[in-house]
mmCIF file of C-alpha atoms in Angstrom:
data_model
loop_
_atom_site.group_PDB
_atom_site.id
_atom_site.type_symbol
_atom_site.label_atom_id
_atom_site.label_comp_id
_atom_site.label_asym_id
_atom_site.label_seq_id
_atom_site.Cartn_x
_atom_site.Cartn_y
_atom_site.Cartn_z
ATOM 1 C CA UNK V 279 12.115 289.064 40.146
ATOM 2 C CA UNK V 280 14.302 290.867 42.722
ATOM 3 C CA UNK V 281 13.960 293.757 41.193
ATOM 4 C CA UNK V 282 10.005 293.253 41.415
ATOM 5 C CA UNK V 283 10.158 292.684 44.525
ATOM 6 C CA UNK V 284 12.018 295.876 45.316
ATOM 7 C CA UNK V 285 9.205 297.870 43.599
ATOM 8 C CA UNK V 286 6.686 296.564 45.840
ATOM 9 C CA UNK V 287 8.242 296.839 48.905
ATOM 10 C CA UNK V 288 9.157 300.557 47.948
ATOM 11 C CA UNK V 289 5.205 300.696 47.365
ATOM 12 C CA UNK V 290 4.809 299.233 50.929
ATOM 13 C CA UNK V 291 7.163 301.789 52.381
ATOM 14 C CA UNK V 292 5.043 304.599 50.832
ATOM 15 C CA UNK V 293 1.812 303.536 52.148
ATOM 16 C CA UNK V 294 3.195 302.591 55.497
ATOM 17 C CA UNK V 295 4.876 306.643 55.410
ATOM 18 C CA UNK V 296 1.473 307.299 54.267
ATOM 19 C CA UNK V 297 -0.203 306.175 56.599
ATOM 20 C CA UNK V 298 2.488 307.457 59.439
ATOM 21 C CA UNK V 299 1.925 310.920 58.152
ATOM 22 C CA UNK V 300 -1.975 310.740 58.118
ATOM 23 C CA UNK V 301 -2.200 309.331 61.488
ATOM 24 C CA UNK V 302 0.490 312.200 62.914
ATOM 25 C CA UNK V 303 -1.490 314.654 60.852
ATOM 26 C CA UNK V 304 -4.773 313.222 62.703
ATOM 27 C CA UNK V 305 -3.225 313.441 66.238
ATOM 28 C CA UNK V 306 -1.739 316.946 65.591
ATOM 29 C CA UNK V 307 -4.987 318.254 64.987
ATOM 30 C CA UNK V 308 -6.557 316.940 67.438
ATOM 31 C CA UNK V 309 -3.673 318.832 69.581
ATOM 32 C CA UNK V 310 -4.912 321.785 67.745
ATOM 33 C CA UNK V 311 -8.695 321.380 68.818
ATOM 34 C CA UNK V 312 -7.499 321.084 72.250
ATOM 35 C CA UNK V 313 -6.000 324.525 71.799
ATOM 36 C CA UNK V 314 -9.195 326.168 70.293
ATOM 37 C CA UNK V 315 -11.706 324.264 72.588
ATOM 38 C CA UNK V 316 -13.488 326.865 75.018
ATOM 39 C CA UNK V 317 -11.824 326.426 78.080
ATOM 40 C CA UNK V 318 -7.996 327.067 76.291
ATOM 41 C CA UNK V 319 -9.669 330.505 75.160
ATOM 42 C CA UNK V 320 -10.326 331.417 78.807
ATOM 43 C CA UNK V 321 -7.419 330.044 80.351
ATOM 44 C CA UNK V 322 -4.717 331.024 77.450
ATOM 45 C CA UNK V 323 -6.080 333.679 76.198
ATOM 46 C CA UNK V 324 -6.591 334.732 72.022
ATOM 47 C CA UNK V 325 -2.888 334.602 71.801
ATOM 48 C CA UNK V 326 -1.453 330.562 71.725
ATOM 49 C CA UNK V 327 2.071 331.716 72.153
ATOM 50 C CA UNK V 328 4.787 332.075 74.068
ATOM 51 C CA UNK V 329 5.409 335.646 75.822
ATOM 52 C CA UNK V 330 8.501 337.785 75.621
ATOM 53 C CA UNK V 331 8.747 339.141 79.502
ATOM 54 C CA UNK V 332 10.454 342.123 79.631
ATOM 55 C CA UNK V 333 9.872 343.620 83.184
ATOM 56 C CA UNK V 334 8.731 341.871 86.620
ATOM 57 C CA UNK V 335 5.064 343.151 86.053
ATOM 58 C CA UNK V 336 4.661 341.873 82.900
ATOM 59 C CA UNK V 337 0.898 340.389 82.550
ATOM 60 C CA UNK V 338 0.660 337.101 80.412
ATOM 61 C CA UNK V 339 -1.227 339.158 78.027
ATOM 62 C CA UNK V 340 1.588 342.055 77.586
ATOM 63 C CA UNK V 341 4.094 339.887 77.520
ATOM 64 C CA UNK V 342 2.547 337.631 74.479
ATOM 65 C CA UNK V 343 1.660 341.172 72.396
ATOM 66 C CA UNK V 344 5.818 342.077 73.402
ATOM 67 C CA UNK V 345 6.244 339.118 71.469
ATOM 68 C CA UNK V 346 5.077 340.295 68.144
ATOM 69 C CA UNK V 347 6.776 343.549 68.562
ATOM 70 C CA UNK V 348 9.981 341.944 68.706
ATOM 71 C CA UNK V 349 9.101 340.025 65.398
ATOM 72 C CA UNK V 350 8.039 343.050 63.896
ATOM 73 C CA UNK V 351 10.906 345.219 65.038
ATOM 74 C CA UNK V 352 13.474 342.481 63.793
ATOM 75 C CA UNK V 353 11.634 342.209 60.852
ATOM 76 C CA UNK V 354 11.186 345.217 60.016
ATOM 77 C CA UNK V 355 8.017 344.832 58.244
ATOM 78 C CA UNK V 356 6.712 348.283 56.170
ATOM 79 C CA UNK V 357 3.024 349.061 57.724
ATOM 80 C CA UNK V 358 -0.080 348.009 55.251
ATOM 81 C CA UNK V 359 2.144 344.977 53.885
ATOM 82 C CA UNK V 360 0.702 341.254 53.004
ATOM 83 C CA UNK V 361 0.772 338.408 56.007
ATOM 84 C CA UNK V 362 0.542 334.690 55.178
ATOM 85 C CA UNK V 363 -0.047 334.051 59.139
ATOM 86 C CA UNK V 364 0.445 330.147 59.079
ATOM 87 C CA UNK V 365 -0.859 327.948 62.100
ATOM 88 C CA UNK V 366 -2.528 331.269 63.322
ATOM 89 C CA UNK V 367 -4.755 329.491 66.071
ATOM 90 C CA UNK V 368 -7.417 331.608 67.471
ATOM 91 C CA UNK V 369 -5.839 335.007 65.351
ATOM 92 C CA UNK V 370 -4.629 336.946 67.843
ATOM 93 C CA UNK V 371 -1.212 338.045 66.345
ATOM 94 C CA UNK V 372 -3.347 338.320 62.678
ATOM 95 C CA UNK V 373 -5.744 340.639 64.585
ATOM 96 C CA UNK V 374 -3.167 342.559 66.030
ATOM 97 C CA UNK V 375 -1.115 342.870 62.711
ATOM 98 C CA UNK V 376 -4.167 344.334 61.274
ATOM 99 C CA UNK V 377 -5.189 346.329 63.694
ATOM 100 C CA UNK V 378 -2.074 348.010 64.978
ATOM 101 C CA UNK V 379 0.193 347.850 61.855
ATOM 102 C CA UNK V 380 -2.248 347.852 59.084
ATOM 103 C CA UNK V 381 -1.299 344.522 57.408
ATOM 104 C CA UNK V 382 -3.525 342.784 55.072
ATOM 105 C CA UNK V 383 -3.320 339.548 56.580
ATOM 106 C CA UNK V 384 -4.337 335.756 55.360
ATOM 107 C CA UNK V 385 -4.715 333.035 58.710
ATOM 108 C CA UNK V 386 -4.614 329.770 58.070
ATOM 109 C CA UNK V 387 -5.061 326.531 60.556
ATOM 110 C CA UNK V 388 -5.794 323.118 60.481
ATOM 111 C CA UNK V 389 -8.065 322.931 62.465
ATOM 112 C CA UNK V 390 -11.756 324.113 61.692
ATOM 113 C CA UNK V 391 -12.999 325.380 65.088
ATOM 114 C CA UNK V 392 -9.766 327.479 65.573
ATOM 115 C CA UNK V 393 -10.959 328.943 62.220
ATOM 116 C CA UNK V 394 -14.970 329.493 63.246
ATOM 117 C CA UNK V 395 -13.228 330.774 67.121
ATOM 118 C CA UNK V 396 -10.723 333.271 65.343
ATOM 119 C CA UNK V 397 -13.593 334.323 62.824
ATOM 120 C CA UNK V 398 -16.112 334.855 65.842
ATOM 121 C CA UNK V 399 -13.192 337.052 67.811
ATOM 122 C CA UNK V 400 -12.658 338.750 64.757
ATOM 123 C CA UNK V 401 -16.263 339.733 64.138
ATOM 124 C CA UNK V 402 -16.244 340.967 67.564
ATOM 125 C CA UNK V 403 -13.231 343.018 67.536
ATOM 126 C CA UNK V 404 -14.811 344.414 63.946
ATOM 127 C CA UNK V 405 -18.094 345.088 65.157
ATOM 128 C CA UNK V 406 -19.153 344.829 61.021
ATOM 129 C CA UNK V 407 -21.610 342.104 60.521
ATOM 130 C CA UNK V 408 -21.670 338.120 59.417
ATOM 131 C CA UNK V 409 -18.950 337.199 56.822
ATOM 132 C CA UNK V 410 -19.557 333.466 56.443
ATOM 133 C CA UNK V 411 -16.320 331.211 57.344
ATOM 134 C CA UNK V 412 -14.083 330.230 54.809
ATOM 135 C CA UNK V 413 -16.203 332.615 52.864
ATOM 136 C CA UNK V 414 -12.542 334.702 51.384
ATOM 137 C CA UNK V 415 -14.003 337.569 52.448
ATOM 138 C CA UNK V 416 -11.871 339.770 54.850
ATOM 139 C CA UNK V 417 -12.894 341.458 58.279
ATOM 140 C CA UNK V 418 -11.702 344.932 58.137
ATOM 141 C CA UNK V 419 -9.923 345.892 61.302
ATOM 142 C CA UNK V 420 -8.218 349.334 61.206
ATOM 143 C CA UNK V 421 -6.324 349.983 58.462
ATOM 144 C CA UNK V 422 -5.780 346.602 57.671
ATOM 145 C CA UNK V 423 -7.891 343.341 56.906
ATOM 146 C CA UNK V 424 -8.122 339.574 58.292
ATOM 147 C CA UNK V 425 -9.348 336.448 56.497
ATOM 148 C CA UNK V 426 -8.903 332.765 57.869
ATOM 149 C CA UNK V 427 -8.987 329.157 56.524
ATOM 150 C CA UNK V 428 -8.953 325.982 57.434
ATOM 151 C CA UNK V 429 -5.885 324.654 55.517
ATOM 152 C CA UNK V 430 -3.063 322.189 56.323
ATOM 153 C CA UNK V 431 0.302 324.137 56.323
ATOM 154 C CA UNK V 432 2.042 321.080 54.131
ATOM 155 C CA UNK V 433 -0.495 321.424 51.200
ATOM 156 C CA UNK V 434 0.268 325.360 50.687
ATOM 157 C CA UNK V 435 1.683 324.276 47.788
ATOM 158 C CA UNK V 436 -1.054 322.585 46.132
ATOM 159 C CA UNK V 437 -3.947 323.988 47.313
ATOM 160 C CA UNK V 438 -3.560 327.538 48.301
ATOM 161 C CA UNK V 439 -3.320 330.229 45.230
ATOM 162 C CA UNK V 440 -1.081 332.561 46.559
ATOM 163 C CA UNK V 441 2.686 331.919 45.821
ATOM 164 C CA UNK V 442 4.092 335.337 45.309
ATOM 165 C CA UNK V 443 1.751 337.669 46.422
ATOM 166 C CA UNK V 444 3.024 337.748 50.446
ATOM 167 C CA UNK V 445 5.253 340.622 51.869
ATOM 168 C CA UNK V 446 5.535 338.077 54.551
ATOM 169 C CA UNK V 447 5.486 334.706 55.559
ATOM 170 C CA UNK V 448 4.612 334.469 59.634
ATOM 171 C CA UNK V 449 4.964 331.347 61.595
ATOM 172 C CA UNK V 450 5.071 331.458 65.307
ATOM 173 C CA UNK V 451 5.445 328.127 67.265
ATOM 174 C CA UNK V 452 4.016 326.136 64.108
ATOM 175 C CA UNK V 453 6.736 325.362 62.122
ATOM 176 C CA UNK V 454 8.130 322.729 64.850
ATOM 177 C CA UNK V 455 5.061 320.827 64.452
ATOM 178 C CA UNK V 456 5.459 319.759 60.782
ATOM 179 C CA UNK V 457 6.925 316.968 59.774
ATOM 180 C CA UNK V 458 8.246 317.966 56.705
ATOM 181 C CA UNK V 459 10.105 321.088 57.791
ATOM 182 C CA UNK V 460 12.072 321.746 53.974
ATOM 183 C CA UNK V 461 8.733 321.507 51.894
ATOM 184 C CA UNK V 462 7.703 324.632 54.691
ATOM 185 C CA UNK V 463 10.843 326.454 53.803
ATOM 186 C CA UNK V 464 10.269 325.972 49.746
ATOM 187 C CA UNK V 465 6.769 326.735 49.583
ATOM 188 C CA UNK V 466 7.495 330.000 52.160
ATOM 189 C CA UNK V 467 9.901 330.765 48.916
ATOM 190 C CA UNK V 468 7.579 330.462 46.657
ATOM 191 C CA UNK V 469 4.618 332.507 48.582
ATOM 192 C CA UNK V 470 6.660 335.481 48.984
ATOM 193 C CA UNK V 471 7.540 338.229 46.733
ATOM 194 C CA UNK V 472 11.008 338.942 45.918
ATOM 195 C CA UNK V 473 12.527 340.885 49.292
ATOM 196 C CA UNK V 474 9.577 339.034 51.259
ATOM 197 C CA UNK V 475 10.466 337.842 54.326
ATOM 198 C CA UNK V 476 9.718 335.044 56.855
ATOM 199 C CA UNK V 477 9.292 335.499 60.026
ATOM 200 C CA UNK V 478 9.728 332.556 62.517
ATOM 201 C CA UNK V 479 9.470 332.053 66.178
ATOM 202 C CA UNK V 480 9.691 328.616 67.388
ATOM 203 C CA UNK V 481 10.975 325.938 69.837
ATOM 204 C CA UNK V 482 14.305 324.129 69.120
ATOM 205 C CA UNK V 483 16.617 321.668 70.892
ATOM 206 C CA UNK V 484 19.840 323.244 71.992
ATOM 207 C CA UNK V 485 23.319 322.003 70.104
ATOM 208 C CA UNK V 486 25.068 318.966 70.930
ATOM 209 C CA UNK V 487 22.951 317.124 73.286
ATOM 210 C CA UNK V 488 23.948 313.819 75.004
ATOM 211 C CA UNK V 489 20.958 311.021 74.170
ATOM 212 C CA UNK V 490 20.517 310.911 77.836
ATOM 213 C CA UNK V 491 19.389 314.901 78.076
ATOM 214 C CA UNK V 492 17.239 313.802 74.698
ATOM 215 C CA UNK V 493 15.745 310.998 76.446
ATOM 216 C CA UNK V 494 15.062 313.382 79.775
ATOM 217 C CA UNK V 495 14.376 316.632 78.177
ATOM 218 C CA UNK V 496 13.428 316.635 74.836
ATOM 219 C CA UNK V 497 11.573 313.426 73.685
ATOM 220 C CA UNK V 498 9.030 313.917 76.545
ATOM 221 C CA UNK V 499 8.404 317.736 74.932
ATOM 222 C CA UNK V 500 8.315 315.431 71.439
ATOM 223 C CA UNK V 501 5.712 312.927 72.622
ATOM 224 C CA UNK V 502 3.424 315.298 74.866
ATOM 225 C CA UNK V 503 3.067 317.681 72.092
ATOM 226 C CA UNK V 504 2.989 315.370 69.022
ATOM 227 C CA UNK V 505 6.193 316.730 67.646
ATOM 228 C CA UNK V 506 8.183 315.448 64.828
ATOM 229 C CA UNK V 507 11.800 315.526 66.397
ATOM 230 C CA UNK V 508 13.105 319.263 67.542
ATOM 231 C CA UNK V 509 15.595 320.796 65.365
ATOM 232 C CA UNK V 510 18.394 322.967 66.769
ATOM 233 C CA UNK V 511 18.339 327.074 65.218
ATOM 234 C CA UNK V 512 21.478 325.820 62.688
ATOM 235 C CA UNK V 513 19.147 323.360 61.057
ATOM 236 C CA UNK V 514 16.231 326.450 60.324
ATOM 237 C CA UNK V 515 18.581 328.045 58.932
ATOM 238 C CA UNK V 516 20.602 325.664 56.923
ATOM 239 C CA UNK V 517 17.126 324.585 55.534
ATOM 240 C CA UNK V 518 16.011 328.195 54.758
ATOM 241 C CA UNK V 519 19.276 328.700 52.533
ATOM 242 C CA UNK V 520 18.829 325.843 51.182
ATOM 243 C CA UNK V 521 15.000 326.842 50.179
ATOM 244 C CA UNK V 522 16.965 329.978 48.167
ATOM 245 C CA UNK V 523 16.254 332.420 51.194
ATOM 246 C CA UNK V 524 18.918 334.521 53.150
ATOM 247 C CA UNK V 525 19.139 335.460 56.729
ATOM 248 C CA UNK V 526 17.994 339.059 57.156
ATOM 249 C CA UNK V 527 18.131 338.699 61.056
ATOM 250 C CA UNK V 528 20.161 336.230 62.904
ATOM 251 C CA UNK V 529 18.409 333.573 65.427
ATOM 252 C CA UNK V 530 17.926 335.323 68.528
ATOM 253 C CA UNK V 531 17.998 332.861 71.301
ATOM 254 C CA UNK V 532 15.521 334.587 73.420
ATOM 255 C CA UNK V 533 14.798 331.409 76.265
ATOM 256 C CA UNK V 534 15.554 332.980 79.280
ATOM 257 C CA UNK V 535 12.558 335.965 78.632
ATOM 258 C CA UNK V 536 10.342 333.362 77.274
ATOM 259 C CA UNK V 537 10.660 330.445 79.966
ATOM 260 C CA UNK V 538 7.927 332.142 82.291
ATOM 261 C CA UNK V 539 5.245 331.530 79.834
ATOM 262 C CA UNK V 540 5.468 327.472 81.052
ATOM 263 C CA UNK V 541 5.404 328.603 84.605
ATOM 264 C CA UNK V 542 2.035 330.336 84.283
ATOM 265 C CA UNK V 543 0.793 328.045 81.824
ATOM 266 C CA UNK V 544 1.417 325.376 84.159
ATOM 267 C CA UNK V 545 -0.685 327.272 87.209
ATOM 268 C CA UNK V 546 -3.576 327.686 84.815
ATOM 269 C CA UNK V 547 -4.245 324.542 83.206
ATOM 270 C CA UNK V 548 -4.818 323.110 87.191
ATOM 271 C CA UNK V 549 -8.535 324.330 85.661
ATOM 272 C CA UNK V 550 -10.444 320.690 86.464
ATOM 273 C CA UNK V 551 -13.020 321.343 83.258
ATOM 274 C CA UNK V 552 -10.177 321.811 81.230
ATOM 275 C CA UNK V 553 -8.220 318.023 82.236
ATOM 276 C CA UNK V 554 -11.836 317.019 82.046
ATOM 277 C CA UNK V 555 -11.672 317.879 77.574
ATOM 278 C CA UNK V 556 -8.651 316.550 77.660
ATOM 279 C CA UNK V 557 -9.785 313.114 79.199
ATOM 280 C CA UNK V 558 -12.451 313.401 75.968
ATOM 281 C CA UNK V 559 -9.443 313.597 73.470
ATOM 282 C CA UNK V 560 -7.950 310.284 74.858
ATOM 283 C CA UNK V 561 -4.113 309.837 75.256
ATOM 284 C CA UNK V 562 -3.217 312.228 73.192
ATOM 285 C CA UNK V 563 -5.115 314.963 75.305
ATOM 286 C CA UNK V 564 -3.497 314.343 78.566
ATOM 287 C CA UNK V 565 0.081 314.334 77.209
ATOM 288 C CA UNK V 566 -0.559 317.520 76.008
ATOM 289 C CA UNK V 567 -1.072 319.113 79.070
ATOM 290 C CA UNK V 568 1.588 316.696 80.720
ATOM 291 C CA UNK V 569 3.844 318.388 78.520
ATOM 292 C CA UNK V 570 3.482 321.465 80.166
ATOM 293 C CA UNK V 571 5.740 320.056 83.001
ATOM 294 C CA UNK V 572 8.459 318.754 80.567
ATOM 295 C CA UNK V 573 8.738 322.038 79.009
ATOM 296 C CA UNK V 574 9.692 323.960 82.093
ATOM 297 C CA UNK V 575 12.398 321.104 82.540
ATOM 298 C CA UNK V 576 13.735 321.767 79.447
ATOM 299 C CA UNK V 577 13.977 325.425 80.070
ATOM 300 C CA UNK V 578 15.569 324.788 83.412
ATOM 301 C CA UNK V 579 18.160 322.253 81.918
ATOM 302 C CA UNK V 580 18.854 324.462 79.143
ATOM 303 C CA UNK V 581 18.333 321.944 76.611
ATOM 304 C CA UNK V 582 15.145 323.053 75.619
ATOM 305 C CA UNK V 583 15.330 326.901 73.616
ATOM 306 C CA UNK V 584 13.121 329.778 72.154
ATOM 307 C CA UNK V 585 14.298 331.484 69.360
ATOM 308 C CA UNK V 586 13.283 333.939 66.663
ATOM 309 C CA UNK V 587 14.884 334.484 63.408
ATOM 310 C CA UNK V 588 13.707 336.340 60.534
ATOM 311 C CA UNK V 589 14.760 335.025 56.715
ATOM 312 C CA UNK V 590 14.522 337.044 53.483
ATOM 313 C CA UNK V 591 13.952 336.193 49.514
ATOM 314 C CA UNK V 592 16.567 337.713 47.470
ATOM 315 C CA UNK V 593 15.098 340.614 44.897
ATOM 316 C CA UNK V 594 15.418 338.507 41.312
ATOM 317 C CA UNK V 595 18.661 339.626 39.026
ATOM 318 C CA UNK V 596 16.727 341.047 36.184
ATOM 319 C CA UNK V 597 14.636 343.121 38.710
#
């Protein structure tokens, strides 16, 4: 009877997980419509990332494209190669990619009118006609190619067809946003092709916090921006290893270039129409651009970091 028992409240505990996950899943995307409504496309631009500032001058928009050089320089990603570009938002690191380096690149987001957005930008850029979305058929750009779906990052590995056939896995400022961070890391694995690489920038916690900077610094970040708890850079990496992948290059704590992002973000989003859609999405809306505030605290304090790291899958023995 105990033993009974057991099974069914282990079948409780599964739904009730369930049921956690959905609802996070829910309010994450709606986080992610905020980001693709119209207003975030004028006010943030095509690129829903942070910006490596390298000089005083340094626009919002050169700064964000400085970015992706540094990932591709660290990287060191061969020009016409594969891109898996996971949580790509509005595609403007996928469109660059193609355009610039040549890469054949796949975008993927949750969220359906980031899709139809990056499509319509893309079409634009291309200046080559209607190709229907979610359609699989890619935009030429350049040398290289885009194609986007709508796809949640944790089902990769049951309902996307493409484990090894990437050069690369990319995933900038995504990653921190799913829940279950080692499924990422396995399915990454299994999507690239031996010497494949991932590419990650992302937000982290710094190392050996008290619970009182948690409470000030980091769960407010956590809550405003529906995040699963922060991990520190270690914890990427002990997860990647564990996932069978090796460091290529070495997290690259790059907070202090980054940090100015917040402080422009911050002047922008004073845009009334734009707290207006957020007042539509509910609570969840307004803590994300409360959040905005928190993260320049974090910066400040030091407790809240930027990093990018880039991991590698070992060539197989018998190849």
């Amino acid at each position: 009877m105990a033993q009974g028992g057991r099974v069914g409240e282990e079948d409780g505990d599964k739904k009730a997980a369930e049921g956690e996950d959905d609802a996070e899943a829910e309010s994450s995307k709606a986080i992610v419509d905020i980001k693709g409504s119209d207003d975030p496309v004028q006010v943030l631009g095509e690129h829903i990332h942070h910006g490596y500032f390298l000089e005083p001058q340094d626009t919002k928009e050169r700064a964000q494209i400085r970015l992706i050089e540094l990932l591709l320089n660290r990287a060191e990603l061969a020009k016409g190669c594969s891109v898996f570009d996971v949580g790509c938002g509005l595609g403007g690191t996928s469109r660059y990619l193609a355009q610039e380096h040549g890469c054949r690149v796949t975008g993927i987001s949750i969220s359906k009118k980031q899709v139809e957005i990056a499509t319509d930008l893309t079409l634009k850029t291309a200046q080559n006609g209607h190709v229907p979305i979610g359609s699989g058929d890619p935009i030429m750009l350049g040398d290289g190619s885009v194609t986007f779906f709508e796809l949640d990052a944790e089902m990769l590995g049951e309902q996307f067809p493409g484990q090894g056939t990437f050069d690369c896995v990319w995933i900038s400022e995504a990653l921190s946003h799913l829940p279950h961070k080692q499924l990422f890391f396995q399915n990454a694995t299994n999507f690239l092709r031996p010497n494949g690489k991932l590419v990650v920038a992302d937000w982290f916690k710094a190392d050996s916090l008290s619970d009182l900077q948690i409470d000030a610094d980091i769960k407010p970040i956590e809550d405003g921006m529906l995040l699963p708890p922060l991990c520190t850079q270690d914890e990427y990496v002990n997860m990647a290893q564990q996932a069978g992948l090796k460091v290529f290059s070495a997290p690259l704590d790059i907070s202090a270039n980054v940090a100015k992002t917040w402080d422009i973000s911050w002047s922008l989003v004073q845009s009334p129409s734009l707290w207006a859609f957020a007042f539509t999405q509910g609570r969840d809306g307004i803590g994300f651009l409360q959040a905005f505030r928190a993260m320049r605290r974090g910066y400040a304090n030091r407790t809240f970091r930027y990093a990018v790291m880039v991991l590698q899958k070992p060539q197989a023995d018998n190849e």
